Coordinates of C-alpha atoms in Angstrom, one line a residue:
M1 CA 197.0 133.5 8.5
S2 CA 196.1 136.3 6.1
H3 CA 192.6 136.8 4.7
T4 CA 192.6 138.9 1.6
T5 CA 189.3 138.0 -0.1
P6 CA 185.7 137.9 1.1
R7 CA 185.5 134.1 0.5
E8 CA 187.4 131.5 2.5
D9 CA 188.2 127.9 1.7
V10 CA 187.2 127.2 5.3
D11 CA 184.1 129.0 6.6
V12 CA 185.1 130.6 9.8
F13 CA 181.5 131.7 10.3
G14 CA 180.3 128.2 10.5
P15 CA 178.2 126.6 13.3
D16 CA 181.0 126.9 15.8
S17 CA 181.7 130.6 15.1
I18 CA 182.5 132.5 18.4
L19 CA 181.5 135.8 16.9
R20 CA 178.1 134.6 15.6
R21 CA 177.3 133.2 19.0
L22 CA 178.2 136.4 20.8
V23 CA 176.4 138.7 18.4
N24 CA 173.1 137.0 19.4
E25 CA 173.7 137.5 23.1
A26 CA 172.3 140.6 24.8
R27 CA 175.5 141.1 26.8
W28 CA 177.5 141.8 23.6
G29 CA 175.9 145.2 23.9
L30 CA 178.5 146.0 26.5
A31 CA 181.3 145.3 24.1
V32 CA 179.6 147.3 21.3
A33 CA 179.0 150.4 23.5
R34 CA 182.6 150.3 24.5
A35 CA 183.9 149.8 21.0
T36 CA 181.7 152.7 19.7
L37 CA 183.4 155.1 22.1
L38 CA 186.9 154.0 20.9
E39 CA 185.8 154.3 17.3
A40 CA 184.4 157.8 17.9
A41 CA 187.8 158.9 19.2
Y42 CA 189.4 158.2 15.8
P43 CA 189.3 161.6 14.0
Q44 CA 187.7 160.5 10.7
I45 CA 185.1 158.3 12.4
G46 CA 184.2 161.0 15.0
A47 CA 183.7 163.6 12.2
A48 CA 181.5 161.2 10.2
L49 CA 179.4 160.4 13.2
M50 CA 178.7 164.0 14.1
E51 CA 177.9 165.0 10.5
N52 CA 175.8 162.0 9.4
S53 CA 174.8 159.6 12.2
T54 CA 171.5 159.4 14.0
F55 CA 172.9 157.5 17.0
L56 CA 172.2 160.4 19.3
T57 CA 168.6 161.1 18.3
H58 CA 167.5 157.6 17.4
P59 CA 169.7 155.1 19.4
W60 CA 167.1 152.3 19.6
R61 CA 166.7 152.4 15.8
R62 CA 170.4 152.3 15.4
L63 CA 170.6 149.4 17.8
R64 CA 168.1 147.4 15.8
N65 CA 169.7 148.1 12.5
T66 CA 173.2 147.3 13.7
T67 CA 172.0 144.0 15.1
M68 CA 170.2 143.1 11.8
S69 CA 173.3 144.1 9.8
S70 CA 175.6 142.0 12.0
R71 CA 173.3 139.0 11.5
R72 CA 173.3 139.4 7.8
I73 CA 177.1 139.8 7.6
L74 CA 177.5 136.6 9.7
D75 CA 174.8 134.6 7.9
P76 CA 175.6 131.0 6.9
D77 CA 174.7 131.8 3.3
P78 CA 177.6 133.5 1.6
R79 CA 175.1 135.3 -0.8
V80 CA 173.5 137.0 2.2
R81 CA 176.9 138.1 3.5
D82 CA 178.0 139.5 0.1
R83 CA 174.7 141.3 -0.4
E84 CA 175.0 142.9 3.1
A85 CA 178.6 143.8 2.5
A86 CA 177.7 145.5 -0.7
R87 CA 174.9 147.4 1.0
L88 CA 177.2 148.6 3.7
N89 CA 179.7 149.8 1.2
R90 CA 177.1 151.7 -0.7
L91 CA 175.9 153.3 2.6
H92 CA 179.4 154.3 3.6
A93 CA 180.3 155.6 0.1
R94 CA 177.6 158.3 0.6
M95 CA 179.3 159.5 3.8
S96 CA 182.2 161.8 3.0
G97 CA 182.8 165.5 3.3
T98 CA 184.3 168.0 5.7
S99 CA 183.2 168.4 9.3
S100 CA 182.2 171.8 10.8
Q101 CA 185.7 171.9 12.2
G102 CA 187.2 171.6 8.8
L103 CA 188.3 167.9 9.1
P104 CA 187.8 165.8 6.0
Y105 CA 186.3 162.4 6.5
D106 CA 185.4 159.4 4.3
A107 CA 183.5 156.4 5.8
T108 CA 185.2 154.1 3.2
D109 CA 188.7 155.0 4.5
P110 CA 190.5 151.6 4.9
E111 CA 192.4 152.6 8.0
A112 CA 189.3 153.8 9.7
R113 CA 187.4 150.6 8.8
A114 CA 190.2 148.5 10.2
W115 CA 190.1 150.4 13.4
V116 CA 186.3 149.8 13.7
V117 CA 186.9 146.0 13.5
A118 CA 189.9 146.2 15.8
T119 CA 187.8 147.9 18.5
L120 CA 185.1 145.3 18.2
F121 CA 187.6 142.5 18.6
E122 CA 189.4 144.0 21.5
S123 CA 186.1 145.0 23.2
T124 CA 184.8 141.5 22.8
V125 CA 188.0 140.0 24.3
T126 CA 187.7 142.5 27.2
M127 CA 184.0 141.7 27.7
C128 CA 184.8 138.0 28.1
R129 CA 187.7 138.7 30.5
L130 CA 185.7 141.1 32.7
S131 CA 182.8 138.6 32.7
G132 CA 185.0 135.8 34.1
D133 CA 185.0 133.9 30.8
A134 CA 188.5 134.8 29.5
L135 CA 189.3 133.3 26.1
D136 CA 192.2 130.9 25.9
A137 CA 194.9 131.4 23.3
T138 CA 193.2 129.1 20.7
A139 CA 189.8 130.8 21.1
M140 CA 191.3 134.3 20.9
R141 CA 193.2 133.5 17.7
R142 CA 190.1 132.0 16.2
L143 CA 188.0 135.1 17.2
Y144 CA 190.7 137.3 15.7
D145 CA 190.6 135.3 12.4
E146 CA 186.8 135.8 12.4
H147 CA 187.2 139.6 12.8
R148 CA 189.8 139.7 10.0
T149 CA 187.4 137.8 7.7
F150 CA 184.7 140.2 8.7
L151 CA 186.9 143.1 7.5
A152 CA 187.7 141.2 4.3
L153 CA 184.0 140.9 3.6
I154 CA 183.4 144.6 3.7
D155 CA 186.7 145.9 2.5
G156 CA 187.9 143.2 0.1
T157 CA 191.0 142.7 2.1
S158 CA 192.1 142.2 5.7
D159 CA 195.6 143.5 5.2
R160 CA 195.0 146.7 7.2
L161 CA 194.9 144.5 10.3
P162 CA 198.1 142.7 11.4
A163 CA 198.3 139.0 10.5
T164 CA 199.1 137.8 14.0
L165 CA 197.8 138.5 17.5
P166 CA 201.1 139.8 18.9
E167 CA 201.3 142.3 16.0
F168 CA 197.7 143.3 16.6
W169 CA 198.3 144.3 20.2
S170 CA 201.2 146.5 19.1
Y171 CA 199.1 148.1 16.4
Y172 CA 196.2 148.6 18.8
D173 CA 198.4 150.3 21.4
D174 CA 200.0 152.5 18.8
V175 CA 196.7 153.8 17.5
I176 CA 195.5 154.6 21.0
E177 CA 198.8 156.4 21.8
H178 CA 199.1 158.4 18.6
R179 CA 195.8 158.6 16.7
L180 CA 192.9 158.9 19.0
Q181 CA 191.5 162.3 20.2
N182 CA 189.1 163.5 22.9
N183 CA 186.8 165.0 20.2
E184 CA 183.2 166.1 20.2
A185 CA 181.8 162.7 19.4
V186 CA 183.5 161.2 22.5
S187 CA 182.0 163.9 24.7
V188 CA 178.5 163.4 23.1
I189 CA 178.5 159.7 23.7
L190 CA 179.7 159.9 27.3
Y191 CA 177.9 162.9 28.5
Q192 CA 174.8 163.4 26.3
L193 CA 173.8 160.0 24.8
F194 CA 173.5 158.2 28.1
A195 CA 172.0 161.3 29.9
N196 CA 169.5 162.1 27.2
V197 CA 168.7 158.8 25.5
P198 CA 165.0 158.8 24.4
A199 CA 162.6 156.3 25.9
P200 CA 162.4 153.0 24.1
P201 CA 159.0 152.3 22.5
V202 CA 157.6 150.4 25.5
L203 CA 158.1 153.5 27.8
R204 CA 157.2 156.3 25.4
G205 CA 153.9 156.7 27.1
H206 CA 155.5 157.0 30.5
P207 CA 157.9 160.0 30.3
A208 CA 158.1 160.6 34.0
L209 CA 159.0 156.9 34.7
W210 CA 161.6 156.9 32.0
A211 CA 163.1 160.2 33.2
A212 CA 163.4 158.9 36.7
G213 CA 165.1 155.6 35.5
R214 CA 167.4 157.4 33.1
A215 CA 168.6 159.8 35.9
V216 CA 170.0 156.8 37.7
A217 CA 170.9 154.6 34.8
G218 CA 172.6 157.3 32.7
P219 CA 175.4 158.1 35.1
M220 CA 175.9 154.4 35.8
A221 CA 176.3 153.6 32.1
T222 CA 178.8 156.4 31.8
A223 CA 180.8 155.2 34.8
I224 CA 180.7 151.5 33.6
T225 CA 181.9 152.5 30.1
I226 CA 184.7 154.8 31.4
A227 CA 186.0 152.2 33.9
S228 CA 186.1 149.5 31.2
L229 CA 188.3 151.5 28.8
P230 CA 192.1 150.9 28.3
E231 CA 194.1 153.0 30.8
A232 CA 196.2 154.4 28.0
F233 CA 193.1 155.7 26.3
S234 CA 191.6 157.2 29.5
R235 CA 194.9 159.0 30.1
R236 CA 195.1 160.3 26.5
V237 CA 191.6 161.8 26.5
A238 CA 191.7 162.8 30.2
L239 CA 188.7 160.8 31.4
P240 CA 187.9 161.1 35.1
D241 CA 188.6 158.3 37.5
L242 CA 185.1 158.0 39.1
P243 CA 185.0 156.7 42.7
G244 CA 183.5 153.1 42.8
A245 CA 183.3 152.9 39.0
R246 CA 185.6 149.9 38.6
T247 CA 183.6 147.9 41.2
L248 CA 180.3 148.9 39.5
M249 CA 181.8 148.0 36.1
R250 CA 182.9 144.5 37.2
S251 CA 179.5 143.9 38.8
A252 CA 177.8 144.8 35.6
Y253 CA 179.9 142.5 33.5
L254 CA 179.7 139.6 36.0
S255 CA 176.0 140.0 36.3
A256 CA 175.6 139.8 32.5
A257 CA 177.8 136.7 32.4
L258 CA 175.8 135.0 35.2
A259 CA 172.5 135.8 33.5
T260 CA 173.9 134.3 30.2
R261 CA 175.0 131.2 32.1
Y262 CA 172.0 130.4 34.3
L263 CA 168.9 132.0 32.7
P264 CA 167.1 130.2 29.9
E265 CA 169.0 130.9 26.6
S266 CA 166.0 132.5 25.0
W267 CA 165.9 135.2 27.8
T268 CA 169.5 136.3 27.2
R269 CA 169.3 136.8 23.4
V270 CA 169.1 140.1 21.7
D271 CA 165.7 139.2 20.3
F272 CA 164.2 138.9 23.8
F273 CA 165.8 142.2 24.9
M274 CA 164.5 144.0 21.9
E275 CA 161.1 142.5 22.4
L276 CA 160.9 143.8 25.9
L277 CA 161.9 147.3 24.7
D278 CA 159.4 147.2 21.8
P279 CA 156.0 145.8 22.5
S280 CA 155.1 146.0 18.8
S281 CA 157.6 143.2 18.2
E282 CA 156.1 140.0 16.8
S283 CA 158.9 137.7 17.8
A284 CA 158.4 134.2 19.0
G285 CA 159.9 134.7 22.4
P286 CA 158.2 134.0 25.8
W287 CA 156.4 137.3 25.7
G288 CA 155.6 137.3 22.0
A289 CA 153.4 134.2 22.2
V290 CA 151.2 135.9 24.8
R291 CA 150.9 139.1 22.9
R292 CA 150.6 137.7 19.4
Q293 CA 146.8 137.2 19.2
A294 CA 145.7 139.9 21.6
G295 CA 147.9 142.6 19.9
K296 CA 147.5 141.7 16.2
A297 CA 144.3 143.6 15.5
A298 CA 145.4 146.7 17.4
A299 CA 148.8 146.7 15.7
L300 CA 147.2 146.6 12.3
V301 CA 145.0 149.5 13.2
R302 CA 148.0 151.5 14.4
L303 CA 149.9 150.7 11.2
L304 CA 147.2 151.3 8.6
L305 CA 145.3 154.2 10.0
P306 CA 146.2 157.8 11.1
A307 CA 146.2 158.4 14.9
P308 CA 142.8 159.3 16.3
G309 CA 141.7 162.5 17.9
E310 CA 143.2 165.8 16.9
D311 CA 145.6 164.2 14.6
D312 CA 142.7 163.2 12.4
Q313 CA 142.1 166.9 11.9
A314 CA 145.6 167.2 10.4
V315 CA 146.7 169.2 13.4
R316 CA 150.4 168.7 14.3
S317 CA 152.8 170.7 16.2
A318 CA 155.3 172.0 13.6
D319 CA 158.1 172.0 16.2
R320 CA 157.4 168.5 17.3
F321 CA 157.2 167.2 13.7
F322 CA 160.5 168.9 12.8
A323 CA 162.3 167.5 15.8
E324 CA 160.8 163.9 15.7
V325 CA 160.8 163.3 11.9
L326 CA 162.8 165.8 9.9
D327 CA 165.8 166.6 12.1
Q328 CA 167.3 163.1 12.0
T329 CA 170.8 164.1 13.2
G330 CA 169.5 166.3 16.0
D331 CA 171.4 169.5 15.2
G332 CA 168.4 171.7 15.0
Y333 CA 168.4 172.0 11.2
L334 CA 167.2 170.1 8.1
R335 CA 170.2 169.2 6.0
W336 CA 171.0 166.7 3.3
P337 CA 172.4 164.2 6.0
D338 CA 168.9 164.2 7.5
L339 CA 167.2 163.2 4.3
A340 CA 169.9 160.7 3.6
A341 CA 169.3 159.1 7.0
M342 CA 165.6 158.6 6.0
A343 CA 166.6 157.0 2.8
R344 CA 169.1 154.7 4.6
E345 CA 166.4 153.6 7.1
I346 CA 164.0 152.6 4.3
A347 CA 166.7 150.9 2.3
T348 CA 167.8 149.0 5.4
R349 CA 164.4 147.9 6.4
L350 CA 163.5 146.6 2.9
N351 CA 167.0 145.3 2.2
L352 CA 167.0 147.0 -1.1
G353 CA 169.3 146.1 -4.0
E354 CA 171.7 148.6 -5.6
Q355 CA 169.3 149.9 -8.3
E356 CA 166.3 150.3 -6.0
E357 CA 168.5 152.0 -3.4
E358 CA 169.9 154.4 -5.9
R359 CA 166.5 155.3 -7.2
L360 CA 165.4 156.1 -3.6
F361 CA 168.4 158.3 -2.8
Q362 CA 168.0 160.1 -6.1
A363 CA 164.4 160.8 -5.2
Y364 CA 165.4 162.3 -1.9
A365 CA 168.1 164.3 -3.6
T366 CA 165.4 165.8 -5.9
W367 CA 163.4 166.8 -2.9
W368 CA 166.4 168.3 -1.2
R369 CA 167.1 170.5 -4.2
E370 CA 163.5 171.7 -4.1
L371 CA 163.9 172.6 -0.4
Q372 CA 167.1 174.4 -1.0
T373 CA 165.6 176.4 -3.8
G374 CA 162.4 177.3 -1.9
L375 CA 163.6 177.6 1.7
D376 CA 167.4 178.0 1.9
S377 CA 167.5 181.8 1.3
D378 CA 171.0 182.3 2.6
G379 CA 172.5 179.3 0.8
D380 CA 174.1 177.8 3.9
G381 CA 172.9 174.3 3.0
R382 CA 170.4 174.0 5.9
V383 CA 166.8 174.9 6.7
N384 CA 165.5 175.7 10.2
R385 CA 162.2 174.7 11.6
D386 CA 160.6 178.1 11.3
E387 CA 161.4 178.3 7.5
Y388 CA 160.1 174.8 7.0
A389 CA 156.8 175.3 8.9
A390 CA 156.1 178.6 7.2
A391 CA 156.5 177.4 3.6
A392 CA 156.8 173.7 3.2
A393 CA 153.1 173.1 2.5
C394 CA 153.2 175.7 -0.2
L395 CA 156.2 174.2 -2.1
P396 CA 155.9 172.1 -5.2
S397 CA 155.5 168.5 -4.2
T398 CA 157.4 167.1 -7.2
G399 CA 160.3 165.7 -5.1
L400 CA 158.0 164.2 -2.4
I401 CA 155.8 162.6 -5.0
K402 CA 158.9 161.1 -6.6
I403 CA 160.0 159.7 -3.2
A404 CA 156.5 158.3 -2.7
D405 CA 156.5 156.7 -6.1
V406 CA 159.8 155.0 -5.5
L407 CA 158.7 153.9 -2.0
F408 CA 155.6 152.4 -3.5
D409 CA 157.5 150.5 -6.1
V410 CA 160.0 149.0 -3.7
T411 CA 157.3 148.1 -1.2
D412 CA 155.0 146.5 -3.8
V413 CA 157.1 143.4 -4.2
D414 CA 154.5 141.5 -6.1
D415 CA 154.1 144.3 -8.6
D416 CA 150.3 144.2 -8.5
E417 CA 150.0 148.0 -8.1
K418 CA 148.6 147.6 -4.6
I419 CA 150.3 147.5 -1.2
D420 CA 148.7 144.8 0.9
T421 CA 148.9 144.4 4.6
E422 CA 151.9 142.1 4.5
E423 CA 153.9 144.5 2.3
Y424 CA 152.9 147.4 4.4
C425 CA 154.0 145.7 7.6
D426 CA 157.3 144.9 5.9
L427 CA 158.0 148.6 5.6
F428 CA 156.6 149.7 8.9
R429 CA 157.7 147.0 11.3
T430 CA 159.4 148.2 14.4
A431 CA 161.4 145.2 15.5
F432 CA 163.3 142.3 14.0
H433 CA 160.5 140.2 12.6
R434 CA 158.2 140.5 9.7
D435 CA 155.5 137.9 10.6
L436 CA 152.8 140.5 11.3
T437 CA 150.0 139.2 9.0
G438 CA 146.3 139.6 8.6
S439 CA 143.6 141.1 6.4
G440 CA 143.4 144.8 5.8
D441 CA 142.8 147.5 3.1
N442 CA 145.0 147.5 0.1
Y443 CA 146.8 150.8 -0.7
T444 CA 146.6 152.1 -4.2
R445 CA 149.5 154.1 -5.6
S446 CA 147.5 157.4 -5.4
A447 CA 146.3 156.8 -1.8
F448 CA 149.9 155.9 -0.8
V449 CA 151.4 159.0 -2.4
R450 CA 148.7 161.2 -1.0
Q451 CA 149.3 160.0 2.6
F452 CA 153.1 160.2 2.3
V453 CA 153.1 163.8 0.9
S454 CA 150.5 165.0 3.5
F455 CA 152.7 163.5 6.3
M456 CA 156.0 164.8 5.0
T457 CA 154.7 168.4 4.7
G458 CA 153.4 168.3 8.2
Q459 CA 149.7 168.4 7.2
Q460 CA 148.6 165.0 8.5
H461 CA 149.9 162.8 11.2
S462 CA 150.4 159.0 10.7
N463 CA 151.6 156.7 13.5
A464 CA 153.2 154.4 10.8
Y465 CA 155.4 157.1 9.3
T466 CA 156.3 158.6 12.6
E467 CA 157.5 155.2 13.8
L468 CA 159.4 154.7 10.6
F469 CA 161.3 157.9 10.8
S470 CA 161.5 158.4 14.6

């Protein structure tokens, strides 16, 4: 059956959707991690990741946004699906260019998009098989139809994927054999991401504990991922055959399956996992109910006020500010992709429409032109941290004020020229839910603009903006 339009006579994403069920399970993260590596080996995708993505510097934020986007694209309401598909298309349309190795890339390339969906399907099938829950022929065909419909939603057609499963496996093997490469993105994911992943919010205050845990978990995650990959791919990119890796991999998948089968359902969902990682979450899970009342006042204080102590004196390490906030892609420089990543994060959190999103990106583009004019003396399209620290506070703030104005407008949803506590929490939430409510000071436009400009020029610290961009 061929799906060529975003709408179907029969809703394959109905209550019995296999994909919708799996997306909400924490164990699906195993499939996503595996699929991401196979995607990165596709030349265009690998180049786009290295030039534009923040997955290396902000993986927890990427995890949250990917989960939110998946839920929207699989929502029972077709209007929610179409809105998210349009947002993804706008986001990807802004990701094109030429990599540092001279490879042209375009995130809207139909073949590359088809490969992304193909890796998700094959990795999901593999996850079920390795977990001891292998799909039968009927379920596998249904899951494949769901993935083709997913592709049709974002690309307008599913014709880039074969119509039948036998044809799909031939297509999949052919791409692995002739298209994939052992590129920089593959190496970064395997040997840097797992080894250097920053602490999740719950452990940011315990760097020694996180470093010790990561020293053990990082190599294990690498071994599990490598052992789960198709043998043809491992041969093509010359991945090592690590001793004991297959046993470790099977144990990990079986443990995830047993947890899903025997633990309470609420404990094995993505929401619960993200809530454990991020104590600022206001979800309604087992831990959220305990924290809700005790943490509400403290959370509001953290959101609405600058950090205490030295930060109140507007003292901030320029190096730390540059690394945590400005250098979104982690390459050591401030470039347009870093500013675009900030705009994407705001647009994703607020689920902005096309016109609002365009205003936000144009405001960031104005600021980037100011930075280039004032700081990029050699015209190489990037600014280093020393250049920024030395002169950013002295630059005209026209671009930053424009960003703040747009940000105020899109956050002030009731158009009363004030940002109340609920609107502020909508922007600065750190997990999946928006139910953080309570009384608090209203922000006028001038106060909002003043705080944003002071933060973005490194003059004043704010926990809220740091959490938003880091």
